[in-house]
PDB file of C-alpha atoms in Angstrom:
ATOM      1  CA  UNK O 426      22.286 -35.075 -22.326  1.00 82.00           C
ATOM      2  CA  UNK O 427      22.933 -31.457 -22.056  1.00 89.00           C
ATOM      3  CA  UNK O 428      20.862 -30.393 -19.013  1.00 90.00           C
ATOM      4  CA  UNK O 429      20.321 -32.151 -15.711  1.00 92.00           C
ATOM      5  CA  UNK O 430      17.428 -30.727 -13.394  1.00 90.00           C
ATOM      6  CA  UNK O 431      17.926 -31.852  -9.676  1.00 92.00           C
ATOM      7  CA  UNK O 432      15.746 -31.697  -6.635  1.00 89.00           C
ATOM      8  CA  UNK O 433      17.223 -29.774  -3.293  1.00 88.00           C
ATOM      9  CA  UNK O 434      15.707 -31.604  -0.795  1.00 84.00           C
ATOM     10  CA  UNK O 435      16.859 -35.411  -0.200  1.00 84.00           C
ATOM     11  CA  UNK O 436      18.366 -35.455  -3.633  1.00 88.00           C
ATOM     12  CA  UNK O 437      21.506 -32.909  -3.294  1.00 93.00           C
ATOM     13  CA  UNK O 438      21.281 -32.064   0.365  1.00 91.00           C
ATOM     14  CA  UNK O 439      19.705 -33.478   3.317  1.00 91.00           C
ATOM     15  CA  UNK O 440      17.468 -30.962   4.986  1.00 89.00           C
ATOM     16  CA  UNK O 441      15.034 -33.015   7.207  1.00 92.00           C
ATOM     17  CA  UNK O 442      16.656 -32.398  10.414  1.00 93.00           C
ATOM     18  CA  UNK O 443      17.078 -28.464   9.593  1.00 92.00           C
ATOM     19  CA  UNK O 444      13.596 -28.419   8.385  1.00 92.00           C
ATOM     20  CA  UNK O 445      12.498 -30.268  11.753  1.00 96.00           C
ATOM     21  CA  UNK O 446      14.069 -27.975  13.590  1.00 95.00           C
ATOM     22  CA  UNK O 447      12.629 -24.849  11.848  1.00 95.00           C
ATOM     23  CA  UNK O 448       9.170 -25.964  11.779  1.00 96.00           C
ATOM     24  CA  UNK O 449       9.465 -26.833  15.535  1.00 97.00           C
ATOM     25  CA  UNK O 450      10.644 -22.989  16.179  1.00 97.00           C
ATOM     26  CA  UNK O 451       7.326 -21.974  14.716  1.00 97.00           C
ATOM     27  CA  UNK O 452       5.275 -24.439  16.476  1.00 97.00           C
ATOM     28  CA  UNK O 453       6.454 -23.419  19.820  1.00 97.00           C
ATOM     29  CA  UNK O 454       5.700 -20.051  19.361  1.00 95.00           C
ATOM     30  CA  UNK O 455       2.020 -20.939  19.006  1.00 95.00           C
ATOM     31  CA  UNK O 456       2.278 -23.709  21.504  1.00 96.00           C
ATOM     32  CA  UNK O 457       1.542 -26.381  19.015  1.00 96.00           C
ATOM     33  CA  UNK O 458       2.798 -30.092  19.192  1.00 97.00           C
ATOM     34  CA  UNK O 459       6.144 -30.456  17.510  1.00 97.00           C
ATOM     35  CA  UNK O 460       7.037 -32.643  14.909  1.00 96.00           C
ATOM     36  CA  UNK O 461       9.527 -35.469  14.666  1.00 97.00           C
ATOM     37  CA  UNK O 462      11.875 -35.813  11.612  1.00 96.00           C
ATOM     38  CA  UNK O 463       9.811 -39.108  10.352  1.00 96.00           C
ATOM     39  CA  UNK O 464       6.785 -36.935  10.502  1.00 96.00           C
ATOM     40  CA  UNK O 465       8.659 -34.376   8.419  1.00 95.00           C
ATOM     41  CA  UNK O 466       9.740 -36.709   6.205  1.00 93.00           C
ATOM     42  CA  UNK O 467       6.117 -37.704   5.310  1.00 92.00           C
ATOM     43  CA  UNK O 468       5.232 -34.284   4.279  1.00 90.00           C
ATOM     44  CA  UNK O 469       8.706 -32.586   2.881  1.00 83.00           C
ATOM     45  CA  UNK O 470       8.505 -32.913  -0.486  1.00 76.00           C
ATOM     46  CA  UNK O 471       4.900 -31.584  -0.781  1.00 78.00           C
ATOM     47  CA  UNK O 472       5.971 -27.824   0.159  1.00 78.00           C
ATOM     48  CA  UNK O 473       5.971 -25.615   3.103  1.00 83.00           C
ATOM     49  CA  UNK O 474       2.209 -25.227   3.211  1.00 86.00           C
ATOM     50  CA  UNK O 475       1.376 -28.866   3.267  1.00 88.00           C
ATOM     51  CA  UNK O 476       3.818 -29.492   5.793  1.00 92.00           C
ATOM     52  CA  UNK O 477       2.426 -26.545   8.228  1.00 95.00           C
ATOM     53  CA  UNK O 478      -1.061 -27.658   7.737  1.00 95.00           C
ATOM     54  CA  UNK O 479      -0.120 -31.368   8.476  1.00 96.00           C
ATOM     55  CA  UNK O 480       1.542 -30.048  11.675  1.00 97.00           C
ATOM     56  CA  UNK O 481      -1.539 -28.074  12.526  1.00 96.00           C
ATOM     57  CA  UNK O 482      -3.879 -31.363  12.006  1.00 96.00           C
ATOM     58  CA  UNK O 483      -1.331 -33.144  14.570  1.00 96.00           C
ATOM     59  CA  UNK O 484      -2.012 -30.625  17.305  1.00 95.00           C
ATOM     60  CA  UNK O 485      -6.010 -30.244  15.908  1.00 95.00           C
ATOM     61  CA  UNK O 486      -5.355 -26.553  15.523  1.00 95.00           C
ATOM     62  CA  UNK O 487      -7.622 -24.547  13.334  1.00 94.00           C
ATOM     63  CA  UNK O 488      -6.459 -24.195   9.719  1.00 94.00           C
ATOM     64  CA  UNK O 489      -6.964 -20.758   9.883  1.00 95.00           C
ATOM     65  CA  UNK O 490      -3.528 -20.296  11.576  1.00 95.00           C
ATOM     66  CA  UNK O 491      -1.863 -21.899   8.537  1.00 95.00           C
ATOM     67  CA  UNK O 492      -0.554 -18.786   7.115  1.00 94.00           C
ATOM     68  CA  UNK O 493       0.672 -17.236  10.613  1.00 96.00           C
ATOM     69  CA  UNK O 494       2.593 -20.423  11.185  1.00 97.00           C
ATOM     70  CA  UNK O 495       3.832 -20.888   7.705  1.00 93.00           C
ATOM     71  CA  UNK O 496       5.249 -17.128   7.803  1.00 94.00           C
ATOM     72  CA  UNK O 497       6.920 -18.021  11.399  1.00 96.00           C
ATOM     73  CA  UNK O 498       8.194 -20.869   9.762  1.00 94.00           C
ATOM     74  CA  UNK O 499       9.737 -18.939   6.752  1.00 91.00           C
ATOM     75  CA  UNK O 500      11.367 -16.486   9.111  1.00 93.00           C
ATOM     76  CA  UNK O 501      12.998 -18.695  11.115  1.00 93.00           C
ATOM     77  CA  UNK O 502      14.389 -20.733   8.056  1.00 90.00           C
ATOM     78  CA  UNK O 503      15.368 -17.717   6.283  1.00 89.00           C
ATOM     79  CA  UNK O 504      17.273 -16.425   9.365  1.00 91.00           C
ATOM     80  CA  UNK O 505      19.563 -19.696   9.302  1.00 88.00           C
ATOM     81  CA  UNK O 506      18.513 -21.747   6.147  1.00 86.00           C
ATOM     82  CA  UNK O 507      21.305 -24.155   6.042  1.00 81.00           C
ATOM     83  CA  UNK O 508      21.173 -25.268   9.810  1.00 83.00           C
ATOM     84  CA  UNK O 509      21.824 -29.026   9.914  1.00 84.00           C
ATOM     85  CA  UNK O 510      21.758 -29.128   6.093  1.00 86.00           C
ATOM     86  CA  UNK O 511      24.214 -31.683   4.782  1.00 89.00           C
ATOM     87  CA  UNK O 512      25.359 -32.322   0.963  1.00 91.00           C
ATOM     88  CA  UNK O 513      24.755 -35.931   0.352  1.00 92.00           C
ATOM     89  CA  UNK O 514      27.695 -38.038  -0.232  1.00 91.00           C
ATOM     90  CA  UNK O 515      28.919 -37.679  -3.897  1.00 93.00           C
ATOM     91  CA  UNK O 516      26.611 -35.009  -4.716  1.00 94.00           C
ATOM     92  CA  UNK O 517      29.446 -32.340  -5.171  1.00 92.00           C
ATOM     93  CA  UNK O 518      31.335 -34.746  -7.322  1.00 94.00           C
ATOM     94  CA  UNK O 519      28.526 -35.489  -9.461  1.00 95.00           C
ATOM     95  CA  UNK O 520      27.769 -31.938  -9.969  1.00 95.00           C
ATOM     96  CA  UNK O 521      31.566 -31.016 -10.716  1.00 94.00           C
ATOM     97  CA  UNK O 522      31.577 -33.918 -13.183  1.00 96.00           C
ATOM     98  CA  UNK O 523      28.704 -33.234 -14.820  1.00 96.00           C
ATOM     99  CA  UNK O 524      29.966 -29.390 -15.278  1.00 94.00           C
ATOM    100  CA  UNK O 525      33.380 -30.446 -16.562  1.00 95.00           C
ATOM    101  CA  UNK O 526      31.447 -32.302 -19.534  1.00 96.00           C
ATOM    102  CA  UNK O 527      29.497 -29.089 -20.526  1.00 95.00           C
ATOM    103  CA  UNK O 528      26.284 -30.410 -18.806  1.00 95.00           C
ATOM    104  CA  UNK O 529      24.052 -27.281 -17.624  1.00 93.00           C
ATOM    105  CA  UNK O 530      22.586 -27.777 -14.159  1.00 94.00           C
ATOM    106  CA  UNK O 531      19.440 -26.766 -12.916  1.00 92.00           C
ATOM    107  CA  UNK O 532      17.637 -27.052  -9.485  1.00 91.00           C
ATOM    108  CA  UNK O 533      13.634 -27.128  -8.940  1.00 87.00           C
ATOM    109  CA  UNK O 534      12.910 -27.344  -5.426  1.00 86.00           C
ATOM    110  CA  UNK O 535       9.619 -27.034  -3.221  1.00 81.00           C
ATOM    111  CA  UNK O 536      11.929 -24.639  -0.822  1.00 83.00           C
ATOM    112  CA  UNK O 537      10.730 -21.234  -0.649  1.00 83.00           C
ATOM    113  CA  UNK O 538      12.953 -18.502  -2.757  1.00 85.00           C
ATOM    114  CA  UNK O 539      13.346 -16.662   0.981  1.00 83.00           C
ATOM    115  CA  UNK O 540      15.457 -19.966   2.175  1.00 87.00           C
ATOM    116  CA  UNK O 541      17.095 -21.362  -1.222  1.00 88.00           C
ATOM    117  CA  UNK O 542      19.461 -19.015  -2.030  1.00 86.00           C
ATOM    118  CA  UNK O 543      20.947 -19.425   1.701  1.00 86.00           C
ATOM    119  CA  UNK O 544      20.509 -23.078   1.634  1.00 86.00           C
ATOM    120  CA  UNK O 545      22.908 -23.265  -1.323  1.00 89.00           C
ATOM    121  CA  UNK O 546      25.619 -21.217   0.126  1.00 85.00           C
ATOM    122  CA  UNK O 547      25.832 -22.845   3.569  1.00 77.00           C
ATOM    123  CA  UNK O 548      27.017 -26.394   2.098  1.00 79.00           C
ATOM    124  CA  UNK O 549      29.170 -24.422  -0.247  1.00 82.00           C
ATOM    125  CA  UNK O 550      26.587 -25.069  -3.490  1.00 89.00           C
ATOM    126  CA  UNK O 551      26.209 -21.536  -4.309  1.00 87.00           C
ATOM    127  CA  UNK O 552      26.836 -21.487  -8.038  1.00 89.00           C
ATOM    128  CA  UNK O 553      26.761 -24.679  -8.763  1.00 92.00           C
ATOM    129  CA  UNK O 554      23.666 -24.288 -10.775  1.00 94.00           C
ATOM    130  CA  UNK O 555      22.874 -22.368 -13.747  1.00 93.00           C
ATOM    131  CA  UNK O 556      19.375 -22.038 -13.063  1.00 91.00           C
ATOM    132  CA  UNK O 557      17.051 -22.555  -9.700  1.00 91.00           C
ATOM    133  CA  UNK O 558      13.317 -22.447  -9.544  1.00 88.00           C
ATOM    134  CA  UNK O 559      11.862 -22.189  -5.944  1.00 86.00           C
ATOM    135  CA  UNK O 560       8.616 -23.511  -4.832  1.00 79.00           C
ATOM    136  CA  UNK O 561       7.240 -20.010  -4.481  1.00 81.00           C
ATOM    137  CA  UNK O 562       7.449 -19.178  -8.028  1.00 81.00           C
ATOM    138  CA  UNK O 563       4.669 -21.545  -9.451  1.00 73.00           C
ATOM    139  CA  UNK O 564       1.301 -22.824  -8.037  1.00 69.00           C
ATOM    140  CA  UNK O 565       1.674 -26.095  -6.103  1.00 62.00           C
ATOM    141  CA  UNK O 566      -0.670 -28.032  -8.593  1.00 49.00           C
ATOM    142  CA  UNK O 567       2.158 -27.033 -11.402  1.00 50.00           C
ATOM    143  CA  UNK O 568       4.998 -28.071  -9.552  1.00 51.00           C
ATOM    144  CA  UNK O 569       3.414 -31.529  -9.047  1.00 50.00           C
ATOM    145  CA  UNK O 570       2.587 -31.811 -12.615  1.00 49.00           C
ATOM    146  CA  UNK O 571       6.355 -30.819 -13.870  1.00 62.00           C
ATOM    147  CA  UNK O 572       6.129 -27.403 -14.811  1.00 62.00           C
ATOM    148  CA  UNK O 573       9.002 -26.592 -12.542  1.00 63.00           C
ATOM    149  CA  UNK O 574      11.022 -28.927 -14.302  1.00 60.00           C
ATOM    150  CA  UNK O 575      10.173 -27.173 -17.513  1.00 69.00           C
ATOM    151  CA  UNK O 576      10.681 -23.926 -16.061  1.00 69.00           C
ATOM    152  CA  UNK O 577      14.126 -24.962 -14.828  1.00 70.00           C
ATOM    153  CA  UNK O 578      15.308 -26.302 -18.036  1.00 65.00           C
ATOM    154  CA  UNK O 579      14.081 -23.662 -19.881  1.00 71.00           C
ATOM    155  CA  UNK O 580      15.635 -20.978 -17.626  1.00 73.00           C
ATOM    156  CA  UNK O 581      19.122 -22.770 -17.820  1.00 69.00           C
ATOM    157  CA  UNK O 582      18.765 -23.050 -21.662  1.00 68.00           C
ATOM    158  CA  UNK O 583      18.435 -19.279 -21.946  1.00 69.00           C
ATOM    159  CA  UNK O 584      21.813 -18.855 -20.144  1.00 63.00           C
ATOM    160  CA  UNK O 585      23.819 -20.922 -22.984  1.00 58.00           C
TER     161      UNK O 585
END
């Protein structure tokens, strides 16, 4: 094994509470119903747009608001991307052990590139990965089909 591709949310970093907090900042600005961590957990792996659309459905708000609410969410997240983010126990040790064995490390995340860098800096994971592919770099359908994982591995392979 020479390359390992990781997901960010729920795998390396617990971002659930920070994601809920940031989503609720955006929802409050549109006077929409807030989300709980449990509701966020149901949608977090599907990307920012799916999360925002689920929140709009909960409030029975027009789907036409999705772009505006998503932009408000991304602005709030980018302002403080690592708030409440916690590295999962053992994740840093695993990354260091793999690196020590010469394994290349890549990250594939549904998080927007506007958020990913700061999300990694806050818990001290900046520089931990040889390549990072963020969710806004590929169409949603392609992420689900695994193209994101393939692109991450290809990007890290080019750095060798």
